[in-house]
Every structure is written in structure tokens, then in C-alpha cells.
Amino acid sequence: MLDDWNKWITRQLFTLKSNGLQRNLIQTSQATQPILVRHQAKLINFSSNNYLGLANHPKIIQAMKDGMNEGASQASSRSLVGTSKAMKQLETELAKYHNHEAALLFSNGYMANVGVLSSFLSHHDVVLSDRLNHASIVDGIRLSQAQHIRYRHNDIDHLQEQLQKIDCGKKRIWVVTDTVFSMDGDIAKLQELVLLKQRYGFALMVDEAHGGGVFGSQGQGVVEQEGLSPHVDIHIGTLSKGFGVYGAYVIAQSNWIDFLINRCRSFIYTTSLPPVVISGIKASLQLVKQGDHLRKDLRKKSVYFRNHLRDFGFHTFDSKSQIIPILIGDETKTVLFSHKLEQRGILSLPIRPPSVPVNTSRLRFSILASHQWNHLDQALETIQQIGKEMGVI
Ligand SMILES: Cc1ncc(COP(=O)(O)O)c(C=O)c1O
């Protein structure tokens, strides 16, 4: 019996390797800095989500050191003795930040998405989800057993077509979208989604994992930037990317949050975030609110980098954010491009199926506010050279 398992696992791994899809864990240091170290080499880092550079901010690090005085762990789940005064204060502050009723902290974005979707939805319900939504959204929907309809990426007409087929009188409907798509770097058509919501009366959930910190008047995200916050029923924010710390939160009406406290299994059955993390988030939130200069700098650098790649002839999808992919297509070629970049001092990791559809393998460049302009210029020159060598441009 065990032999069968072993044979199957070996076969699976062989197939992944033969198709250029095997993932390996490679030791990396200074991973949140614009220059990181891998295989003893210094590389310009285009693979971090530390968009505003806050993961290394002295104020956050000091706050986390101070937080250590409360002990290394909360050693309990939230509903037992794992809710501290600092956590309650932070949740109140997060709700105020979003000008909404209530907030609830989660261990991370994956658990927030899986927990929220599987708590609110059941097999009676229908959920429509953008085809490029994050894996945690897909997993949450699967766990809920709701009818799952994936509409074509950012295709509002296709979404409407699907909505028209549903008997709205009988079914409760939920629509969920990332705001900034992590693989294409483009942005959800939120205004149009809100118009559809007004027509069809569905609940609207957004995942601001890559919009948080980066967009919005104080970094609240794309929804706030577009003035649509009152139309969103569930807002998921993550604290490990733009905020540079760890964790996630949900913003919603008080009774929706109370429901999660009582029903959400990924919230209830896990140890709460440790005090150091809470202290770090609190410090980060202040910096994000005051971080307009960082947001502007990041935007300027992103536009510069993307425009140059487009001018060279790369296909950068519909990127409108700090996430800038270039299409390579074939998986093996994408891996080779990435290797060549690494040999010349640049780290951009290949993104392949199942993270993206077959034949759309790409290299993804994440721009950081902490990148120096010469980092960007050096990278652009090298990308152009390799692109020509490999016949991509
Ligand atoms: C869109 C999106 N949602 C959720 C997550 C998960 O967040 P976390 O890393 O906090 O688990 C990620 C990233 O990892 C993401 O890209």
C-alpha cells in the first residue's frame, strides 16, 4: 500500500519536473530589500511584496521589539484567552481607517478568504468569481460547497450573462474579486461591479491583498480610491505586503463580523496572532496612513518600468499597478529567461501553471518604493538584451 503511494508521488514529481513546473525552496537572505542574496550572489529583487519598503522600517522593528515584552505567543485562540486589549484597539482602528462598522484580524489572507467564504456561503448559494482570483478564494468557495461560477477575467459582460441565468428570487448571490490581480497586475472594474450589484442585489466581496497600502488616500486600497467603500460588503486586507508585517483583516458590518466570530472555522480554531505582530501592525498602520510620498514614488517607478518594457515590445498584459508581468508563454522558456536574468544579477521568478493558465507563463516584476532608479535602469537594459537573445521581442 505504502509502495503505491511512493510510486504515485515519484511519478507526479517526475511529471512536474519534465514539464518545467517543479517548485524548489531556495534559501534567500535580505528578501525584503531591493537587493537580496541568493546562492551567494547579490540580485536586484523583483519578487517581493514589500511594496512600500516598510518591512525594514526602524519604527516597526522597534514596535515589535517592545511588543515582545508581552510574551512570544498569545498561546490561545481568540475566543478563549487570545484576545488582548491591543488587538481590540487595533480592530477598532482598522474599522475607523475604512470608515466602517467593524474589523476582525485573521492570521493571514489565505485563512481570511477561506474562512469568510466558507462561513457565509453554503450549497444553497451561488458565487461568481473572477477567473484570476487568488487560490485562497477558490479554496474558500470549494469548501463552502456553493455553486461556483467563474466569469472570464475582468469581463463584466460575461459576469452579467451569468447573473441573468440565475433565478435571483430563489438563490442568494455572492460576487468576489481581487482588486489588484496578483498575476496580471491589472485592476478590477469596480465601478461596473457596483452598478451590477445595484441591479442584481448580490453581496460584494473584495480582496485588497495587493491594493492595501499602495492605493487609496491613506493606503486603504483601490475601493476607497474609487469612492466605492459603502458598496462593498466584505473587504479583505492583508498586512504582509504593502504593510510589511503579517496577518490579515476583514472589514464589514458589525453583525457580519459577529457572525464570523461565531462561525468562521479558520478564525475560531487557531491561535491568535502573537503580540509582536500586533505591535508591528499598529506601527505599520500609522506609517501607511502617512505614506503618500511612498505611494507616489512607487507609482512613478512602476509607470517608468512598465512604459519601458512596453516600448521594448514586451506584452505586459493590462498591468496598471506595481505588479508588472511580461508574457513569455512556454513554461521552459520562461524558466530559462528567469535563469538568464539571475546570472546577470536580477531576480524575477517564473510564474507558471497552475498559478496562471497554460501557455501564459510569465515573469513578474514587483516594483518596490525602495528600488533605486539605477536598479530599474540596470534591470531594464538586461531584460531587453535577454528578450532579444531569446526572440521574445
Ligand atoms: C490576492 C491575494 N489574496 C490573498 C493572499 C494570501 O495572503 P497571505 O499571504 O496573507 O496569506 C495573497 C497572497 O499571497 C494574494 O495575492
Short mmCIF file of C-alpha atoms and ligand atoms in Angstrom, two decimals:
data_model
loop_
_atom_site.label_atom_id
_atom_site.label_comp_id
_atom_site.label_asym_id
_atom_site.label_seq_id
_atom_site.Cartn_x
_atom_site.Cartn_y
_atom_site.Cartn_z
CA MET A 1 0.00 0.00 0.00
CA LEU A 2 2.74 2.47 1.02
CA ASP A 3 4.59 1.41 -2.10
CA ASP A 4 1.65 2.57 -4.23
CA TRP A 5 1.79 5.98 -2.59
CA ASN A 6 5.53 6.23 -3.14
CA LYS A 7 5.25 5.26 -6.81
CA TRP A 8 2.47 7.77 -7.36
CA ILE A 9 4.38 10.60 -5.64
CA THR A 10 7.55 9.84 -7.64
CA ARG A 11 5.57 9.84 -10.89
CA GLN A 12 3.89 13.15 -10.02
CA LEU A 13 7.21 14.80 -9.21
CA PHE A 14 8.79 13.44 -12.40
CA THR A 15 5.94 14.86 -14.48
CA LEU A 16 6.25 18.26 -12.80
CA LYS A 17 9.99 18.30 -13.41
CA SER A 18 9.68 17.20 -17.05
CA ASN A 19 7.16 19.99 -17.68
CA GLY A 20 9.36 22.63 -16.07
CA LEU A 21 6.82 23.05 -13.26
CA GLN A 22 8.73 21.82 -10.23
CA ARG A 23 8.98 24.23 -7.31
CA ASN A 24 12.06 24.31 -5.08
CA LEU A 25 12.68 26.19 -1.87
CA ILE A 26 15.81 28.28 -2.24
CA GLN A 27 17.48 29.91 0.70
CA THR A 28 17.32 33.68 0.38
CA SER A 29 18.51 36.46 2.66
CA GLN A 30 17.54 40.13 2.81
CA ALA A 31 14.46 39.07 0.87
CA THR A 32 12.52 42.26 1.59
CA GLN A 33 15.34 44.57 0.46
CA PRO A 34 15.76 45.89 -3.09
CA ILE A 35 18.97 43.86 -3.26
CA LEU A 36 18.75 40.33 -1.88
CA VAL A 37 21.23 37.49 -1.61
CA ARG A 38 20.76 34.04 -3.20
CA HIS A 39 23.38 31.43 -3.98
CA GLN A 40 25.93 33.90 -2.55
CA ALA A 41 25.01 36.40 -5.27
CA LYS A 42 23.55 39.86 -4.86
CA LEU A 43 20.46 40.25 -7.03
CA ILE A 44 18.08 43.13 -7.73
CA ASN A 45 14.88 41.95 -6.12
CA PHE A 46 11.70 41.98 -8.21
CA SER A 47 9.98 39.18 -6.33
CA SER A 48 8.99 40.75 -3.03
CA ASN A 49 5.61 42.12 -1.96
CA ASN A 50 7.25 44.64 0.37
CA TYR A 51 5.87 47.36 -1.90
CA LEU A 52 6.36 50.37 0.38
CA GLY A 53 9.61 49.08 1.89
CA LEU A 54 8.06 49.02 5.38
CA ALA A 55 9.24 45.52 6.36
CA ASN A 56 12.58 47.04 7.34
CA HIS A 57 11.30 50.27 8.85
CA PRO A 58 13.02 51.03 12.18
CA LYS A 59 9.77 52.20 13.80
CA ILE A 60 8.07 48.88 13.03
CA ILE A 61 11.05 46.87 14.18
CA GLN A 62 11.25 48.85 17.43
CA ALA A 63 7.49 48.41 17.99
CA MET A 64 7.89 44.66 17.51
CA LYS A 65 10.77 44.55 19.99
CA ASP A 66 8.58 46.39 22.51
CA GLY A 67 5.73 44.00 21.81
CA MET A 68 7.96 41.12 22.85
CA ASN A 69 7.51 42.25 26.48
CA GLU A 70 4.02 40.75 26.30
CA GLY A 71 5.48 37.31 25.64
CA ALA A 72 6.33 35.39 22.50
CA SER A 73 2.85 33.98 21.92
CA GLN A 74 -0.77 34.58 22.77
CA ALA A 75 -0.93 30.80 23.32
CA SER A 76 -4.68 30.67 22.87
CA SER A 77 -7.35 31.12 20.25
CA ARG A 78 -9.25 34.41 20.11
CA SER A 79 -12.43 33.05 21.67
CA LEU A 80 -10.62 31.64 24.72
CA VAL A 81 -7.97 33.94 26.24
CA GLY A 82 -6.32 35.05 22.99
CA THR A 83 -7.93 38.48 22.65
CA SER A 84 -5.71 41.26 24.03
CA LYS A 85 -6.51 44.92 24.61
CA ALA A 86 -4.05 45.80 21.83
CA MET A 87 -5.92 43.55 19.39
CA LYS A 88 -9.30 45.08 20.22
CA GLN A 89 -7.81 48.57 19.85
CA LEU A 90 -6.25 47.64 16.52
CA GLU A 91 -9.56 46.27 15.23
CA THR A 92 -11.32 49.48 16.23
CA GLU A 93 -8.60 51.47 14.48
CA LEU A 94 -8.85 49.36 11.32
CA ALA A 95 -12.64 49.81 11.19
CA LYS A 96 -12.17 53.58 11.58
CA TYR A 97 -9.47 53.56 8.89
CA HIS A 98 -12.02 52.11 6.49
CA ASN A 99 -14.82 54.29 7.84
CA HIS A 100 -16.87 51.17 8.51
CA GLU A 101 -18.50 49.47 11.49
CA ALA A 102 -16.18 46.63 12.41
CA ALA A 103 -12.95 44.78 11.71
CA LEU A 104 -11.64 41.33 12.58
CA LEU A 105 -8.00 40.25 12.49
CA PHE A 106 -7.03 36.95 10.90
CA SER A 107 -3.75 35.03 10.92
CA ASN A 108 -3.21 35.67 7.21
CA GLY A 109 -5.01 36.40 3.97
CA TYR A 110 -5.32 32.78 2.99
CA MET A 111 -7.18 31.95 6.17
CA ALA A 112 -9.34 35.08 5.91
CA ASN A 113 -10.51 34.24 2.39
CA VAL A 114 -11.06 30.55 3.05
CA GLY A 115 -12.82 31.26 6.34
CA VAL A 116 -15.07 34.10 5.17
CA LEU A 117 -16.29 32.34 2.03
CA SER A 118 -16.89 29.00 3.71
CA SER A 119 -18.74 30.66 6.61
CA PHE A 120 -21.18 32.82 4.68
CA LEU A 121 -21.83 30.52 1.73
CA SER A 122 -23.39 27.09 1.59
CA HIS A 123 -24.65 24.68 -1.06
CA HIS A 124 -27.85 26.77 -1.40
CA ASP A 125 -25.89 29.76 -2.72
CA VAL A 126 -24.22 30.83 -5.94
CA VAL A 127 -20.86 32.55 -6.05
CA LEU A 128 -19.45 34.28 -9.10
CA SER A 129 -15.70 34.68 -9.02
CA ASP A 130 -13.24 36.25 -11.45
CA ARG A 131 -11.26 33.51 -13.18
CA LEU A 132 -7.98 35.04 -12.00
CA ASN A 133 -8.92 35.40 -8.33
CA HIS A 134 -6.36 34.17 -5.83
CA ALA A 135 -6.17 30.48 -4.95
CA SER A 136 -7.40 31.17 -1.39
CA ILE A 137 -10.67 32.48 -2.85
CA VAL A 138 -11.06 29.38 -4.99
CA ASP A 139 -10.36 27.15 -1.98
CA GLY A 140 -12.85 29.03 0.21
CA ILE A 141 -15.56 28.62 -2.41
CA ARG A 142 -14.82 24.92 -2.81
CA LEU A 143 -15.03 24.42 0.93
CA SER A 144 -18.37 26.25 1.08
CA GLN A 145 -19.93 23.85 -1.47
CA ALA A 146 -21.74 26.78 -3.08
CA GLN A 147 -22.36 26.68 -6.82
CA HIS A 148 -19.17 28.14 -8.26
CA ILE A 149 -19.31 30.16 -11.46
CA ARG A 150 -16.01 31.56 -12.73
CA TYR A 151 -16.51 34.51 -15.04
CA ARG A 152 -13.90 35.48 -17.61
CA HIS A 153 -11.21 37.71 -16.21
CA ASN A 154 -12.46 41.26 -15.70
CA ASP A 155 -15.24 40.61 -18.22
CA ILE A 156 -18.30 42.39 -16.86
CA ASP A 157 -20.47 41.33 -19.82
CA HIS A 158 -19.69 37.70 -19.11
CA LEU A 159 -20.49 38.23 -15.43
CA GLN A 160 -23.83 39.80 -16.35
CA GLU A 161 -24.61 36.95 -18.73
CA GLN A 162 -24.05 34.51 -15.87
CA LEU A 163 -26.16 36.59 -13.48
CA GLN A 164 -29.06 36.60 -15.94
CA LYS A 165 -29.14 32.80 -15.88
CA ILE A 166 -29.60 32.65 -12.09
CA ASP A 167 -33.04 32.70 -10.53
CA CYS A 168 -32.35 35.68 -8.28
CA GLY A 169 -35.63 35.21 -6.40
CA LYS A 170 -34.56 31.76 -5.20
CA LYS A 171 -30.79 31.98 -4.80
CA ARG A 172 -28.58 34.20 -2.72
CA ILE A 173 -25.73 35.51 -4.84
CA TRP A 174 -22.18 36.50 -3.89
CA VAL A 175 -19.60 38.10 -6.18
CA VAL A 176 -15.94 38.10 -5.27
CA THR A 177 -12.93 39.74 -6.86
CA ASP A 178 -9.34 40.67 -6.20
CA THR A 179 -8.89 44.42 -6.65
CA VAL A 180 -5.31 44.24 -7.92
CA PHE A 181 -4.76 40.90 -9.66
CA SER A 182 -1.59 39.32 -8.42
CA MET A 183 -0.57 37.63 -11.67
CA ASP A 184 -1.58 40.27 -14.27
CA GLY A 185 -1.16 43.42 -12.18
CA ASP A 186 -4.40 44.80 -13.57
CA ILE A 187 -7.31 46.23 -11.60
CA ALA A 188 -10.89 45.02 -11.20
CA LYS A 189 -13.63 47.06 -12.85
CA LEU A 190 -15.13 48.02 -9.54
CA GLN A 191 -17.43 50.81 -10.74
CA GLU A 192 -19.10 48.39 -13.15
CA LEU A 193 -19.34 45.70 -10.48
CA VAL A 194 -21.11 48.15 -8.19
CA LEU A 195 -23.59 49.04 -10.95
CA LEU A 196 -24.35 45.33 -11.41
CA LYS A 197 -24.70 44.91 -7.67
CA GLN A 198 -27.35 47.63 -7.62
CA ARG A 199 -29.23 45.77 -10.33
CA TYR A 200 -28.90 42.20 -9.10
CA GLY A 201 -28.62 42.70 -5.34
CA PHE A 202 -25.67 40.39 -4.70
CA ALA A 203 -23.19 40.66 -1.84
CA LEU A 204 -19.83 42.03 -2.99
CA MET A 205 -16.54 40.85 -1.52
CA VAL A 206 -13.15 42.31 -2.48
CA ASP A 207 -9.65 41.12 -1.73
CA GLU A 208 -7.28 44.10 -1.43
CA ALA A 209 -4.16 41.99 -0.77
CA HIS A 210 -2.12 43.89 -3.38
CA GLY A 211 -4.05 47.16 -3.21
CA GLY A 212 -3.68 47.72 0.54
CA GLY A 213 -1.05 50.31 1.44
CA VAL A 214 -0.48 51.09 -2.23
CA PHE A 215 -3.79 52.66 -3.38
CA GLY A 216 -6.24 54.98 -1.61
CA SER A 217 -5.93 58.34 0.14
CA GLN A 218 -4.28 56.69 3.15
CA GLY A 219 -3.49 53.30 1.67
CA GLN A 220 -6.93 51.76 2.30
CA GLY A 221 -6.94 50.24 -1.19
CA VAL A 222 -8.47 50.61 -4.64
CA VAL A 223 -12.07 50.56 -3.37
CA GLU A 224 -11.51 53.64 -1.22
CA GLN A 225 -9.59 55.35 -4.02
CA GLU A 226 -12.58 54.92 -6.31
CA GLY A 227 -15.01 56.13 -3.62
CA LEU A 228 -16.84 52.80 -3.54
CA SER A 229 -16.36 51.70 0.08
CA PRO A 230 -20.07 51.96 1.00
CA HIS A 231 -20.91 49.45 -1.75
CA VAL A 232 -18.56 46.71 -0.60
CA ASP A 233 -19.93 44.19 1.89
CA ILE A 234 -16.74 42.32 2.74
CA HIS A 235 -13.29 43.83 2.42
CA ILE A 236 -10.26 41.59 2.92
CA GLY A 237 -6.99 43.35 3.69
CA THR A 238 -3.62 41.68 4.13
CA LEU A 239 -0.85 43.03 6.32
CA SER A 240 2.18 41.24 4.92
CA LYS A 241 2.56 43.04 1.60
CA GLY A 242 2.13 46.84 1.47
CA PHE A 243 2.05 46.90 5.28
CA GLY A 244 5.26 44.90 5.55
CA VAL A 245 4.28 42.86 8.63
CA TYR A 246 1.99 39.82 8.77
CA GLY A 247 -1.69 38.96 9.18
CA ALA A 248 -4.94 40.00 7.57
CA TYR A 249 -8.25 41.60 8.44
CA VAL A 250 -11.87 41.65 7.40
CA ILE A 251 -13.98 44.83 7.33
CA ALA A 252 -17.76 44.51 7.40
CA GLN A 253 -20.94 45.46 9.24
CA SER A 254 -20.87 44.58 12.97
CA ASN A 255 -23.37 41.74 12.68
CA TRP A 256 -21.37 40.18 9.82
CA ILE A 257 -18.24 40.31 11.98
CA ASP A 258 -20.18 38.80 14.93
CA PHE A 259 -21.27 36.01 12.61
CA LEU A 260 -17.62 35.32 11.69
CA ILE A 261 -16.59 35.28 15.35
CA ASN A 262 -19.19 32.57 15.89
CA ARG A 263 -18.95 30.58 12.68
CA CYS A 264 -15.63 31.08 10.93
CA ARG A 265 -13.55 27.98 11.48
CA SER A 266 -10.22 29.47 10.30
CA PHE A 267 -10.76 32.25 12.86
CA ILE A 268 -12.03 30.12 15.75
CA TYR A 269 -9.79 27.07 15.61
CA THR A 270 -6.37 28.65 15.55
CA THR A 271 -4.03 30.51 17.89
CA SER A 272 -4.33 34.27 17.65
CA LEU A 273 -1.58 36.46 16.23
CA PRO A 274 1.36 36.93 18.62
CA PRO A 275 1.79 40.28 20.45
CA VAL A 276 4.89 41.24 18.42
CA VAL A 277 2.87 41.04 15.22
CA ILE A 278 0.07 43.16 16.67
CA SER A 279 2.60 45.81 17.74
CA GLY A 280 4.20 45.72 14.28
CA ILE A 281 0.85 46.12 12.51
CA LYS A 282 -0.08 49.04 14.75
CA ALA A 283 3.16 50.86 13.90
CA SER A 284 2.82 49.99 10.23
CA LEU A 285 -0.73 51.33 10.07
CA GLN A 286 0.49 54.77 11.16
CA LEU A 287 3.26 54.72 8.55
CA VAL A 288 0.90 53.54 5.80
CA LYS A 289 -1.58 56.32 6.62
CA GLN A 290 1.21 58.89 6.35
CA GLY A 291 2.85 57.15 3.40
CA ASP A 292 1.63 59.26 0.49
CA HIS A 293 5.21 60.06 -0.54
CA LEU A 294 5.93 56.31 -0.72
CA ARG A 295 2.80 55.63 -2.77
CA LYS A 296 3.66 58.42 -5.21
CA ASP A 297 7.25 57.21 -5.54
CA LEU A 298 6.08 53.63 -6.13
CA ARG A 299 3.58 54.77 -8.76
CA LYS A 300 6.22 56.82 -10.60
CA LYS A 301 8.68 53.92 -10.64
CA SER A 302 6.00 51.45 -11.77
CA VAL A 303 4.88 53.63 -14.67
CA TYR A 304 8.51 54.18 -15.73
CA PHE A 305 9.34 50.47 -15.65
CA ARG A 306 6.16 49.36 -17.43
CA ASN A 307 6.41 52.01 -20.17
CA HIS A 308 9.96 50.97 -20.97
CA LEU A 309 9.05 47.27 -21.14
CA ARG A 310 6.17 48.10 -23.50
CA ASP A 311 8.42 50.28 -25.64
CA PHE A 312 10.85 47.37 -25.94
CA GLY A 313 7.97 45.30 -27.31
CA PHE A 314 7.08 43.12 -24.33
CA HIS A 315 3.47 42.22 -23.65
CA THR A 316 2.78 43.48 -20.12
CA PHE A 317 -0.85 42.32 -20.00
CA ASP A 318 -3.11 45.10 -18.71
CA SER A 319 -0.90 45.94 -15.76
CA LYS A 320 -1.85 49.19 -14.03
CA SER A 321 -0.12 48.65 -10.73
CA GLN A 322 3.23 47.91 -9.13
CA ILE A 323 2.93 44.32 -10.41
CA ILE A 324 4.27 44.17 -13.96
CA PRO A 325 4.34 40.82 -15.80
CA ILE A 326 5.87 40.11 -19.19
CA LEU A 327 4.39 37.31 -21.23
CA ILE A 328 6.78 34.55 -22.31
CA GLY A 329 4.22 31.77 -22.93
CA ASP A 330 6.08 28.50 -22.83
CA GLU A 331 6.99 27.24 -19.33
CA THR A 332 10.52 26.05 -20.09
CA LYS A 333 11.36 29.25 -21.94
CA THR A 334 10.06 31.28 -19.01
CA VAL A 335 12.31 29.37 -16.61
CA LEU A 336 15.28 29.88 -18.94
CA PHE A 337 14.62 33.63 -19.16
CA SER A 338 14.50 33.80 -15.38
CA HIS A 339 17.80 31.85 -15.09
CA LYS A 340 19.50 34.18 -17.56
CA LEU A 341 18.28 37.19 -15.57
CA GLU A 342 19.60 35.68 -12.37
CA GLN A 343 23.01 35.04 -13.94
CA ARG A 344 23.09 38.77 -14.74
CA GLY A 345 22.08 39.94 -11.28
CA ILE A 346 18.28 40.20 -11.47
CA LEU A 347 15.69 38.15 -9.66
CA SER A 348 12.28 37.78 -11.25
CA LEU A 349 10.78 34.37 -10.70
CA PRO A 350 8.86 32.48 -13.37
CA ILE A 351 5.12 32.23 -12.84
CA ARG A 352 3.73 29.06 -14.39
CA PRO A 353 0.61 26.90 -14.33
CA PRO A 354 -1.29 26.18 -12.16
CA SER A 355 -0.80 29.75 -10.86
CA VAL A 356 -1.64 31.04 -14.37
CA PRO A 357 -3.38 29.47 -17.40
CA VAL A 358 -1.39 27.16 -19.70
CA ASN A 359 0.72 28.99 -22.33
CA THR A 360 0.65 32.25 -20.39
CA SER A 361 3.76 31.66 -18.31
CA ARG A 362 5.38 34.91 -17.45
CA LEU A 363 8.00 36.74 -15.49
CA ARG A 364 6.56 39.02 -12.88
CA PHE A 365 8.32 42.15 -11.72
CA SER A 366 7.16 43.66 -8.45
CA ILE A 367 8.31 47.23 -8.10
CA LEU A 368 9.23 48.48 -4.64
CA ALA A 369 9.30 52.09 -3.44
CA SER A 370 12.74 51.20 -2.05
CA HIS A 371 14.18 50.39 -5.51
CA GLN A 372 16.75 52.94 -6.62
CA TRP A 373 16.31 54.34 -10.13
CA ASN A 374 19.60 52.75 -11.19
CA HIS A 375 18.22 49.34 -10.11
CA LEU A 376 15.36 49.84 -12.54
CA ASP A 377 17.60 51.04 -15.37
CA GLN A 378 20.05 48.17 -14.94
CA ALA A 379 17.19 45.67 -14.95
CA LEU A 380 15.52 47.21 -17.98
CA GLU A 381 18.71 47.05 -20.03
CA THR A 382 19.28 43.41 -19.11
CA ILE A 383 15.66 42.37 -19.73
CA GLN A 384 15.80 43.97 -23.17
CA GLN A 385 19.07 42.18 -24.02
CA ILE A 386 17.76 38.76 -22.97
CA GLY A 387 14.42 39.39 -24.63
CA LYS A 388 16.25 39.96 -27.93
CA GLU A 389 18.61 37.00 -27.44
CA MET A 390 15.65 34.67 -26.84
CA GLY A 391 13.47 36.09 -29.57
CA VAL A 392 10.75 37.25 -27.17
CA ILE A 393 10.95 40.77 -28.59
C1 LIG B 1 -4.86 38.22 -3.86
C2 LIG B 1 -4.32 37.52 -2.67
N1 LIG B 1 -5.16 37.19 -1.66
C3 LIG B 1 -4.72 36.56 -0.57
C4 LIG B 1 -3.39 36.22 -0.42
C5 LIG B 1 -2.96 35.49 0.78
O1 LIG B 1 -2.49 36.37 1.75
P1 LIG B 1 -1.45 35.88 2.84
O2 LIG B 1 -0.12 35.82 2.19
O3 LIG B 1 -1.56 36.89 3.93
O4 LIG B 1 -1.90 34.53 3.29
C6 LIG B 1 -2.49 36.57 -1.44
C7 LIG B 1 -1.05 36.30 -1.37
O5 LIG B 1 -0.35 35.64 -1.00
C8 LIG B 1 -2.96 37.23 -2.58
O6 LIG B 1 -2.13 37.51 -3.59
#
